[in-house]
């Protein structure tokens, strides 16, 4: 039995069959404007007939591009996989890039060693653009990107003014979304709200508290706000702490749907009915908001669409477009918890 493998067709083989130089064949297969349409079509037809598969490295050398876009994450991996926000972002990005020749590359930068590795990739031009999906601005890496003129898109509002105009920005307006949540609670006639959000230094926490407070004013005092983590366990612990103080509470503004899941469990422990005794409103509209009992009224954040738009802007910046800021709108999703 003959087990030898058939030799792969090379660019040189295609060039010889077409009667052109290797460089001309390469330019034709990369749609260079220097090659006539007729010659390009003839060489492409030959390449297809011969079974030629372009080499990614060779294509990158010919085009001057890596044909890859990095997705930068500065959170630990456990947070990346436990928070559905990141999954929605990445899903939108990869869906958009799947329609193109660009390959998504996931870059982890939660430790100093990882940041140094990302720095080396940036300096080697291992990718054509970077999409930063983390809520915290990594000044070290952004400064390197700025120095190298690496096209970049940030998912989230820029909190450091020195990066204004340097990168494209995509975000949903957290303050407006929080105002919508708070107004929904006011319309229900609630008078004693509490707010449970993520870490104090997280921009989303800050903007959401700003939105809640703009509606409730002094009714949402500092001792009615708890900063914690974004997950259900943190929401449960925070709500149990609030209930143990025996202060009047008739509404909970949860900074994420995962926090709201923990809040619902804590209220159940105290035999409080939702929404009859206490209204609960979430934030994000992840799939889990439809699975709680009662189902969760929440603020829908178009995370998947943000990812798609970020990928689109990254590709436009690669082509030379100036950075722009795109703000997407949130909307109220009414279910049974308010």
PDB file of N, CA and C in Angstrom, residues 45-135:
ATOM      1  N   UNK A  45      -8.214  31.129 -11.146  1.00  0.00           N
ATOM      2  CA  UNK A  45      -8.828  29.921 -11.704  1.00  0.00           C
ATOM      3  C   UNK A  45      -7.832  28.769 -11.721  1.00  0.00           C
ATOM      4  N   UNK A  46      -6.596  29.058 -12.104  1.00  0.00           N
ATOM      5  CA  UNK A  46      -5.557  28.028 -12.091  1.00  0.00           C
ATOM      6  C   UNK A  46      -5.299  27.517 -10.681  1.00  0.00           C
ATOM      7  N   UNK A  47      -5.213  28.436  -9.732  1.00  0.00           N
ATOM      8  CA  UNK A  47      -4.954  28.053  -8.341  1.00  0.00           C
ATOM      9  C   UNK A  47      -6.052  27.139  -7.816  1.00  0.00           C
ATOM     10  N   UNK A  48      -7.298  27.453  -8.152  1.00  0.00           N
ATOM     11  CA  UNK A  48      -8.425  26.629  -7.711  1.00  0.00           C
ATOM     12  C   UNK A  48      -8.361  25.246  -8.341  1.00  0.00           C
ATOM     13  N   UNK A  49      -8.096  25.196  -9.639  1.00  0.00           N
ATOM     14  CA  UNK A  49      -8.022  23.922 -10.358  1.00  0.00           C
ATOM     15  C   UNK A  49      -6.902  23.040  -9.813  1.00  0.00           C
ATOM     16  N   UNK A  50      -5.785  23.662  -9.478  1.00  0.00           N
ATOM     17  CA  UNK A  50      -4.622  22.913  -8.995  1.00  0.00           C
ATOM     18  C   UNK A  50      -4.723  22.553  -7.516  1.00  0.00           C
ATOM     19  N   UNK A  51      -5.723  23.125  -6.809  1.00  0.00           N
ATOM     20  CA  UNK A  51      -5.878  22.824  -5.387  1.00  0.00           C
ATOM     21  C   UNK A  51      -4.915  23.575  -4.500  1.00  0.00           C
ATOM     22  N   UNK A  52      -4.521  24.762  -4.938  1.00  0.00           N
ATOM     23  CA  UNK A  52      -3.582  25.565  -4.146  1.00  0.00           C
ATOM     24  C   UNK A  52      -4.290  26.195  -2.951  1.00  0.00           C
ATOM     25  N   UNK A  53      -3.708  26.039  -1.760  1.00  0.00           N
ATOM     26  CA  UNK A  53      -4.219  26.660  -0.537  1.00  0.00           C
ATOM     27  C   UNK A  53      -3.197  27.689  -0.076  1.00  0.00           C
ATOM     28  N   UNK A  54      -3.577  28.994  -0.023  1.00  0.00           N
ATOM     29  CA  UNK A  54      -2.607  30.032   0.364  1.00  0.00           C
ATOM     30  C   UNK A  54      -2.080  29.817   1.776  1.00  0.00           C
ATOM     31  N   UNK A  55      -0.814  30.074   1.954  1.00  0.00           N
ATOM     32  CA  UNK A  55      -0.186  30.016   3.270  1.00  0.00           C
ATOM     33  C   UNK A  55      -0.446  31.316   4.016  1.00  0.00           C
ATOM     34  N   UNK A  56      -0.920  31.202   5.259  1.00  0.00           N
ATOM     35  CA  UNK A  56      -1.289  32.407   6.009  1.00  0.00           C
ATOM     36  C   UNK A  56      -0.100  33.335   6.214  1.00  0.00           C
ATOM     37  N   UNK A  57       1.072  32.774   6.495  1.00  0.00           N
ATOM     38  CA  UNK A  57       2.248  33.615   6.710  1.00  0.00           C
ATOM     39  C   UNK A  57       2.645  34.345   5.435  1.00  0.00           C
ATOM     40  N   UNK A  58       2.564  33.617   4.314  1.00  0.00           N
ATOM     41  CA  UNK A  58       2.906  34.251   3.050  1.00  0.00           C
ATOM     42  C   UNK A  58       1.923  35.347   2.699  1.00  0.00           C
ATOM     43  N   UNK A  59       0.650  35.091   2.967  1.00  0.00           N
ATOM     44  CA  UNK A  59      -0.372  36.102   2.697  1.00  0.00           C
ATOM     45  C   UNK A  59      -0.145  37.333   3.568  1.00  0.00           C
ATOM     46  N   UNK A  60       0.241  37.113   4.811  1.00  0.00           N
ATOM     47  CA  UNK A  60       0.496  38.239   5.709  1.00  0.00           C
ATOM     48  C   UNK A  60       1.687  39.066   5.230  1.00  0.00           C
ATOM     49  N   UNK A  61       2.734  38.367   4.744  1.00  0.00           N
ATOM     50  CA  UNK A  61       3.895  39.090   4.230  1.00  0.00           C
ATOM     51  C   UNK A  61       3.528  39.923   3.012  1.00  0.00           C
ATOM     52  N   UNK A  62       2.679  39.345   2.153  1.00  0.00           N
ATOM     53  CA  UNK A  62       2.299  40.056   0.934  1.00  0.00           C
ATOM     54  C   UNK A  62       1.439  41.268   1.233  1.00  0.00           C
ATOM     55  N   UNK A  63       0.565  41.136   2.230  1.00  0.00           N
ATOM     56  CA  UNK A  63      -0.370  42.229   2.531  1.00  0.00           C
ATOM     57  C   UNK A  63       0.171  43.206   3.562  1.00  0.00           C
ATOM     58  N   UNK A  64       1.216  42.787   4.304  1.00  0.00           N
ATOM     59  CA  UNK A  64       1.721  43.632   5.382  1.00  0.00           C
ATOM     60  C   UNK A  64       0.851  43.583   6.618  1.00  0.00           C
ATOM     61  N   UNK A  65      -0.029  42.590   6.681  1.00  0.00           N
ATOM     62  CA  UNK A  65      -0.943  42.458   7.818  1.00  0.00           C
ATOM     63  C   UNK A  65      -0.893  41.047   8.387  1.00  0.00           C
ATOM     64  N   UNK A  66      -1.222  40.946   9.670  1.00  0.00           N
ATOM     65  CA  UNK A  66      -1.246  39.642  10.332  1.00  0.00           C
ATOM     66  C   UNK A  66      -2.571  38.926  10.122  1.00  0.00           C
ATOM     67  N   UNK A  67      -3.591  39.665   9.680  1.00  0.00           N
ATOM     68  CA  UNK A  67      -4.947  39.139   9.514  1.00  0.00           C
ATOM     69  C   UNK A  67      -5.462  38.530  10.818  1.00  0.00           C
ATOM     70  N   UNK A  68      -5.154  39.197  11.917  1.00  0.00           N
ATOM     71  CA  UNK A  68      -5.631  38.775  13.239  1.00  0.00           C
ATOM     72  C   UNK A  68      -5.989  40.012  14.051  1.00  0.00           C
ATOM     73  N   UNK A  69      -7.017  39.883  14.867  1.00  0.00           N
ATOM     74  CA  UNK A  69      -7.433  40.953  15.772  1.00  0.00           C
ATOM     75  C   UNK A  69      -7.454  40.388  17.184  1.00  0.00           C
ATOM     76  N   UNK A  70      -6.757  41.052  18.087  1.00  0.00           N
ATOM     77  CA  UNK A  70      -6.645  40.575  19.465  1.00  0.00           C
ATOM     78  C   UNK A  70      -7.839  41.020  20.298  1.00  0.00           C
ATOM     79  N   UNK A  71      -8.313  40.119  21.153  1.00  0.00           N
ATOM     80  CA  UNK A  71      -9.331  40.429  22.157  1.00  0.00           C
ATOM     81  C   UNK A  71      -8.607  40.439  23.499  1.00  0.00           C
ATOM     82  N   UNK A  72      -8.474  41.612  24.082  1.00  0.00           N
ATOM     83  CA  UNK A  72      -7.670  41.777  25.297  1.00  0.00           C
ATOM     84  C   UNK A  72      -8.544  41.694  26.541  1.00  0.00           C
ATOM     85  N   UNK A  73      -8.119  40.843  27.481  1.00  0.00           N
ATOM     86  CA  UNK A  73      -8.828  40.660  28.744  1.00  0.00           C
ATOM     87  C   UNK A  73      -7.835  40.847  29.883  1.00  0.00           C
ATOM     88  N   UNK A  74      -8.124  41.749  30.799  1.00  0.00           N
ATOM     89  CA  UNK A  74      -7.216  41.972  31.930  1.00  0.00           C
ATOM     90  C   UNK A  74      -7.738  41.352  33.221  1.00  0.00           C
ATOM     91  N   UNK A  75      -8.889  40.671  33.162  1.00  0.00           N
ATOM     92  CA  UNK A  75      -9.419  39.970  34.335  1.00  0.00           C
ATOM     93  C   UNK A  75      -8.866  38.549  34.392  1.00  0.00           C
ATOM     94  N   UNK A  76      -8.862  37.935  35.574  1.00  0.00           N
ATOM     95  CA  UNK A  76      -8.465  36.528  35.686  1.00  0.00           C
ATOM     96  C   UNK A  76      -9.403  35.639  34.871  1.00  0.00           C
ATOM     97  N   UNK A  77      -8.899  34.491  34.451  1.00  0.00           N
ATOM     98  CA  UNK A  77      -9.681  33.601  33.594  1.00  0.00           C
ATOM     99  C   UNK A  77     -10.983  33.151  34.242  1.00  0.00           C
ATOM    100  N   UNK A  78     -10.973  32.926  35.576  1.00  0.00           N
ATOM    101  CA  UNK A  78     -12.201  32.462  36.220  1.00  0.00           C
ATOM    102  C   UNK A  78     -13.315  33.499  36.087  1.00  0.00           C
ATOM    103  N   UNK A  79     -12.952  34.788  36.115  1.00  0.00           N
ATOM    104  CA  UNK A  79     -13.949  35.843  35.936  1.00  0.00           C
ATOM    105  C   UNK A  79     -14.431  35.884  34.493  1.00  0.00           C
ATOM    106  N   UNK A  80     -13.518  35.675  33.573  1.00  0.00           N
ATOM    107  CA  UNK A  80     -13.873  35.678  32.155  1.00  0.00           C
ATOM    108  C   UNK A  80     -14.923  34.621  31.846  1.00  0.00           C
ATOM    109  N   UNK A  81     -14.776  33.429  32.432  1.00  0.00           N
ATOM    110  CA  UNK A  81     -15.680  32.336  32.104  1.00  0.00           C
ATOM    111  C   UNK A  81     -16.928  32.297  32.983  1.00  0.00           C
ATOM    112  N   UNK A  82     -16.910  32.995  34.117  1.00  0.00           N
ATOM    113  CA  UNK A  82     -18.081  32.970  34.997  1.00  0.00           C
ATOM    114  C   UNK A  82     -19.044  34.119  34.730  1.00  0.00           C
ATOM    115  N   UNK A  83     -18.563  35.202  34.133  1.00  0.00           N
ATOM    116  CA  UNK A  83     -19.406  36.367  33.878  1.00  0.00           C
ATOM    117  C   UNK A  83     -19.907  36.323  32.438  1.00  0.00           C
ATOM    118  N   UNK A  84     -21.228  36.159  32.235  1.00  0.00           N
ATOM    119  CA  UNK A  84     -21.753  36.067  30.870  1.00  0.00           C
ATOM    120  C   UNK A  84     -21.556  37.322  30.045  1.00  0.00           C
ATOM    121  N   UNK A  85     -21.226  38.439  30.689  1.00  0.00           N
ATOM    122  CA  UNK A  85     -20.953  39.674  29.944  1.00  0.00           C
ATOM    123  C   UNK A  85     -19.823  39.460  28.947  1.00  0.00           C
ATOM    124  N   UNK A  86     -18.749  38.828  29.398  1.00  0.00           N
ATOM    125  CA  UNK A  86     -17.601  38.613  28.517  1.00  0.00           C
ATOM    126  C   UNK A  86     -17.949  37.654  27.380  1.00  0.00           C
ATOM    127  N   UNK A  87     -18.735  36.631  27.698  1.00  0.00           N
ATOM    128  CA  UNK A  87     -19.149  35.697  26.658  1.00  0.00           C
ATOM    129  C   UNK A  87     -19.952  36.380  25.567  1.00  0.00           C
ATOM    130  N   UNK A  88     -20.820  37.325  25.968  1.00  0.00           N
ATOM    131  CA  UNK A  88     -21.617  38.061  24.982  1.00  0.00           C
ATOM    132  C   UNK A  88     -20.730  38.954  24.123  1.00  0.00           C
ATOM    133  N   UNK A  89     -19.785  39.651  24.767  1.00  0.00           N
ATOM    134  CA  UNK A  89     -18.841  40.485  24.008  1.00  0.00           C
ATOM    135  C   UNK A  89     -18.090  39.645  22.973  1.00  0.00           C
ATOM    136  N   UNK A  90     -17.485  38.554  23.459  1.00  0.00           N
ATOM    137  CA  UNK A  90     -16.657  37.716  22.588  1.00  0.00           C
ATOM    138  C   UNK A  90     -17.499  37.080  21.491  1.00  0.00           C
ATOM    139  N   UNK A  91     -18.732  36.679  21.833  1.00  0.00           N
ATOM    140  CA  UNK A  91     -19.623  36.107  20.826  1.00  0.00           C
ATOM    141  C   UNK A  91     -19.895  37.076  19.691  1.00  0.00           C
ATOM    142  N   UNK A  92     -20.157  38.335  20.036  1.00  0.00           N
ATOM    143  CA  UNK A  92     -20.403  39.342  19.012  1.00  0.00           C
ATOM    144  C   UNK A  92     -19.178  39.607  18.158  1.00  0.00           C
ATOM    145  N   UNK A  93     -18.014  39.690  18.801  1.00  0.00           N
ATOM    146  CA  UNK A  93     -16.769  39.949  18.066  1.00  0.00           C
ATOM    147  C   UNK A  93     -16.468  38.816  17.089  1.00  0.00           C
ATOM    148  N   UNK A  94     -16.510  37.578  17.587  1.00  0.00           N
ATOM    149  CA  UNK A  94     -16.135  36.445  16.740  1.00  0.00           C
ATOM    150  C   UNK A  94     -17.144  36.218  15.623  1.00  0.00           C
ATOM    151  N   UNK A  95     -18.425  36.497  15.886  1.00  0.00           N
ATOM    152  CA  UNK A  95     -19.433  36.355  14.832  1.00  0.00           C
ATOM    153  C   UNK A  95     -19.166  37.321  13.684  1.00  0.00           C
ATOM    154  N   UNK A  96     -18.796  38.545  14.020  1.00  0.00           N
ATOM    155  CA  UNK A  96     -18.487  39.535  12.984  1.00  0.00           C
ATOM    156  C   UNK A  96     -17.210  39.165  12.230  1.00  0.00           C
ATOM    157  N   UNK A  97     -16.179  38.741  12.964  1.00  0.00           N
ATOM    158  CA  UNK A  97     -14.911  38.407  12.309  1.00  0.00           C
ATOM    159  C   UNK A  97     -15.019  37.141  11.466  1.00  0.00           C
ATOM    160  N   UNK A  98     -15.968  36.254  11.814  1.00  0.00           N
ATOM    161  CA  UNK A  98     -16.149  35.020  11.046  1.00  0.00           C
ATOM    162  C   UNK A  98     -16.572  35.304   9.609  1.00  0.00           C
ATOM    163  N   UNK A  99     -17.094  36.490   9.366  1.00  0.00           N
ATOM    164  CA  UNK A  99     -17.507  36.883   8.015  1.00  0.00           C
ATOM    165  C   UNK A  99     -16.339  37.456   7.215  1.00  0.00           C
ATOM    166  N   UNK A 100     -15.158  37.491   7.816  1.00  0.00           N
ATOM    167  CA  UNK A 100     -13.986  38.114   7.194  1.00  0.00           C
ATOM    168  C   UNK A 100     -12.805  37.150   7.231  1.00  0.00           C
ATOM    169  N   UNK A 101     -11.662  37.627   6.790  1.00  0.00           N
ATOM    170  CA  UNK A 101     -10.443  36.809   6.846  1.00  0.00           C
ATOM    171  C   UNK A 101      -9.699  36.976   8.160  1.00  0.00           C
ATOM    172  N   UNK A 102     -10.210  37.834   9.051  1.00  0.00           N
ATOM    173  CA  UNK A 102      -9.508  38.103  10.309  1.00  0.00           C
ATOM    174  C   UNK A 102      -9.740  36.990  11.331  1.00  0.00           C
ATOM    175  N   UNK A 103      -8.663  36.602  11.990  1.00  0.00           N
ATOM    176  CA  UNK A 103      -8.720  35.580  13.034  1.00  0.00           C
ATOM    177  C   UNK A 103      -8.739  36.256  14.400  1.00  0.00           C
ATOM    178  N   UNK A 104      -9.694  35.918  15.286  1.00  0.00           N
ATOM    179  CA  UNK A 104      -9.671  36.485  16.643  1.00  0.00           C
ATOM    180  C   UNK A 104      -8.615  35.792  17.500  1.00  0.00           C
ATOM    181  N   UNK A 105      -7.882  36.569  18.284  1.00  0.00           N
ATOM    182  CA  UNK A 105      -6.875  36.039  19.209  1.00  0.00           C
ATOM    183  C   UNK A 105      -7.208  36.518  20.615  1.00  0.00           C
ATOM    184  N   UNK A 106      -7.406  35.599  21.545  1.00  0.00           N
ATOM    185  CA  UNK A 106      -7.698  35.966  22.928  1.00  0.00           C
ATOM    186  C   UNK A 106      -6.389  36.174  23.681  1.00  0.00           C
ATOM    187  N   UNK A 107      -6.204  37.375  24.230  1.00  0.00           N
ATOM    188  CA  UNK A 107      -4.988  37.710  24.971  1.00  0.00           C
ATOM    189  C   UNK A 107      -5.317  37.963  26.430  1.00  0.00           C
ATOM    190  N   UNK A 108      -4.698  37.193  27.316  1.00  0.00           N
ATOM    191  CA  UNK A 108      -4.887  37.341  28.747  1.00  0.00           C
ATOM    192  C   UNK A 108      -3.802  38.244  29.312  1.00  0.00           C
ATOM    193  N   UNK A 109      -4.199  39.227  30.120  1.00  0.00           N
ATOM    194  CA  UNK A 109      -3.207  40.152  30.687  1.00  0.00           C
ATOM    195  C   UNK A 109      -3.574  40.513  32.117  1.00  0.00           C
ATOM    196  N   UNK A 110      -3.785  39.487  32.948  1.00  0.00           N
ATOM    197  CA  UNK A 110      -4.175  39.733  34.338  1.00  0.00           C
ATOM    198  C   UNK A 110      -2.982  39.716  35.291  1.00  0.00           C
ATOM    199  N   UNK A 111      -1.820  39.320  34.802  1.00  0.00           N
ATOM    200  CA  UNK A 111      -0.606  39.322  35.632  1.00  0.00           C
ATOM    201  C   UNK A 111       0.488  40.089  34.898  1.00  0.00           C
ATOM    202  N   UNK A 112       1.544  40.413  35.613  1.00  0.00           N
ATOM    203  CA  UNK A 112       2.634  41.165  34.991  1.00  0.00           C
ATOM    204  C   UNK A 112       3.310  40.355  33.887  1.00  0.00           C
ATOM    205  N   UNK A 113       3.496  39.042  34.114  1.00  0.00           N
ATOM    206  CA  UNK A 113       4.104  38.200  33.081  1.00  0.00           C
ATOM    207  C   UNK A 113       3.252  38.201  31.820  1.00  0.00           C
ATOM    208  N   UNK A 114       1.938  38.116  32.010  1.00  0.00           N
ATOM    209  CA  UNK A 114       1.042  38.111  30.851  1.00  0.00           C
ATOM    210  C   UNK A 114       1.072  39.453  30.124  1.00  0.00           C
ATOM    211  N   UNK A 115       1.164  40.525  30.883  1.00  0.00           N
ATOM    212  CA  UNK A 115       1.228  41.851  30.252  1.00  0.00           C
ATOM    213  C   UNK A 115       2.509  41.999  29.430  1.00  0.00           C
ATOM    214  N   UNK A 116       3.608  41.457  29.935  1.00  0.00           N
ATOM    215  CA  UNK A 116       4.857  41.511  29.181  1.00  0.00           C
ATOM    216  C   UNK A 116       4.753  40.694  27.893  1.00  0.00           C
ATOM    217  N   UNK A 117       4.035  39.579  27.960  1.00  0.00           N
ATOM    218  CA  UNK A 117       3.836  38.762  26.764  1.00  0.00           C
ATOM    219  C   UNK A 117       3.007  39.524  25.729  1.00  0.00           C
ATOM    220  N   UNK A 118       1.960  40.208  26.204  1.00  0.00           N
ATOM    221  CA  UNK A 118       1.144  41.021  25.294  1.00  0.00           C
ATOM    222  C   UNK A 118       1.988  42.139  24.693  1.00  0.00           C
ATOM    223  N   UNK A 119       2.841  42.746  25.504  1.00  0.00           N
ATOM    224  CA  UNK A 119       3.734  43.809  25.015  1.00  0.00           C
ATOM    225  C   UNK A 119       4.597  43.300  23.862  1.00  0.00           C
ATOM    226  N   UNK A 120       5.147  42.095  24.013  1.00  0.00           N
ATOM    227  CA  UNK A 120       5.988  41.534  22.944  1.00  0.00           C
ATOM    228  C   UNK A 120       5.172  41.300  21.679  1.00  0.00           C
ATOM    229  N   UNK A 121       3.934  40.811  21.849  1.00  0.00           N
ATOM    230  CA  UNK A 121       3.061  40.613  20.680  1.00  0.00           C
ATOM    231  C   UNK A 121       2.775  41.939  19.986  1.00  0.00           C
ATOM    232  N   UNK A 122       2.538  42.981  20.774  1.00  0.00           N
ATOM    233  CA  UNK A 122       2.290  44.299  20.194  1.00  0.00           C
ATOM    234  C   UNK A 122       3.499  44.775  19.403  1.00  0.00           C
ATOM    235  N   UNK A 123       4.669  44.618  19.978  1.00  0.00           N
ATOM    236  CA  UNK A 123       5.895  45.082  19.320  1.00  0.00           C
ATOM    237  C   UNK A 123       6.214  44.275  18.065  1.00  0.00           C
ATOM    238  N   UNK A 124       5.812  42.997  18.053  1.00  0.00           N
ATOM    239  CA  UNK A 124       6.053  42.144  16.884  1.00  0.00           C
ATOM    240  C   UNK A 124       4.938  42.241  15.846  1.00  0.00           C
ATOM    241  N   UNK A 125       3.939  43.058  16.123  1.00  0.00           N
ATOM    242  CA  UNK A 125       2.799  43.217  15.197  1.00  0.00           C
ATOM    243  C   UNK A 125       2.137  41.867  14.922  1.00  0.00           C
ATOM    244  N   UNK A 126       1.900  41.110  15.975  1.00  0.00           N
ATOM    245  CA  UNK A 126       1.286  39.793  15.818  1.00  0.00           C
ATOM    246  C   UNK A 126      -0.181  39.881  15.428  1.00  0.00           C
ATOM    247  N   UNK A 127      -0.755  41.068  15.537  1.00  0.00           N
ATOM    248  CA  UNK A 127      -2.152  41.284  15.159  1.00  0.00           C
ATOM    249  C   UNK A 127      -2.285  42.707  14.635  1.00  0.00           C
ATOM    250  N   UNK A 128      -3.389  42.960  13.969  1.00  0.00           N
ATOM    251  CA  UNK A 128      -3.583  44.248  13.295  1.00  0.00           C
ATOM    252  C   UNK A 128      -4.331  45.266  14.140  1.00  0.00           C
ATOM    253  N   UNK A 129      -5.043  44.809  15.149  1.00  0.00           N
ATOM    254  CA  UNK A 129      -5.807  45.710  16.015  1.00  0.00           C
ATOM    255  C   UNK A 129      -6.095  44.994  17.319  1.00  0.00           C
ATOM    256  N   UNK A 130      -6.488  45.770  18.317  1.00  0.00           N
ATOM    257  CA  UNK A 130      -6.812  45.226  19.641  1.00  0.00           C
ATOM    258  C   UNK A 130      -8.195  45.708  20.050  1.00  0.00           C
ATOM    259  N   UNK A 131      -9.023  44.773  20.545  1.00  0.00           N
ATOM    260  CA  UNK A 131     -10.307  45.118  21.156  1.00  0.00           C
ATOM    261  C   UNK A 131     -10.196  44.799  22.640  1.00  0.00           C
ATOM    262  N   UNK A 132     -10.264  45.819  23.474  1.00  0.00           N
ATOM    263  CA  UNK A 132     -10.138  45.658  24.926  1.00  0.00           C
ATOM    264  C   UNK A 132     -11.537  45.529  25.518  1.00  0.00           C
ATOM    265  N   UNK A 133     -11.862  44.344  26.065  1.00  0.00           N
ATOM    266  CA  UNK A 133     -13.212  44.112  26.579  1.00  0.00           C
ATOM    267  C   UNK A 133     -13.287  44.240  28.099  1.00  0.00           C
ATOM    268  N   UNK A 134     -12.209  44.682  28.728  1.00  0.00           N
ATOM    269  CA  UNK A 134     -12.175  44.782  30.186  1.00  0.00           C
ATOM    270  C   UNK A 134     -12.676  46.138  30.668  1.00  0.00           C
ATOM    271  N   UNK A 135     -13.302  46.182  31.846  1.00  0.00           N
ATOM    272  CA  UNK A 135     -13.826  47.457  32.356  1.00  0.00           C
ATOM    273  C   UNK A 135     -12.750  48.391  32.883  1.00  0.00           C
TER     274      UNK A 135
END
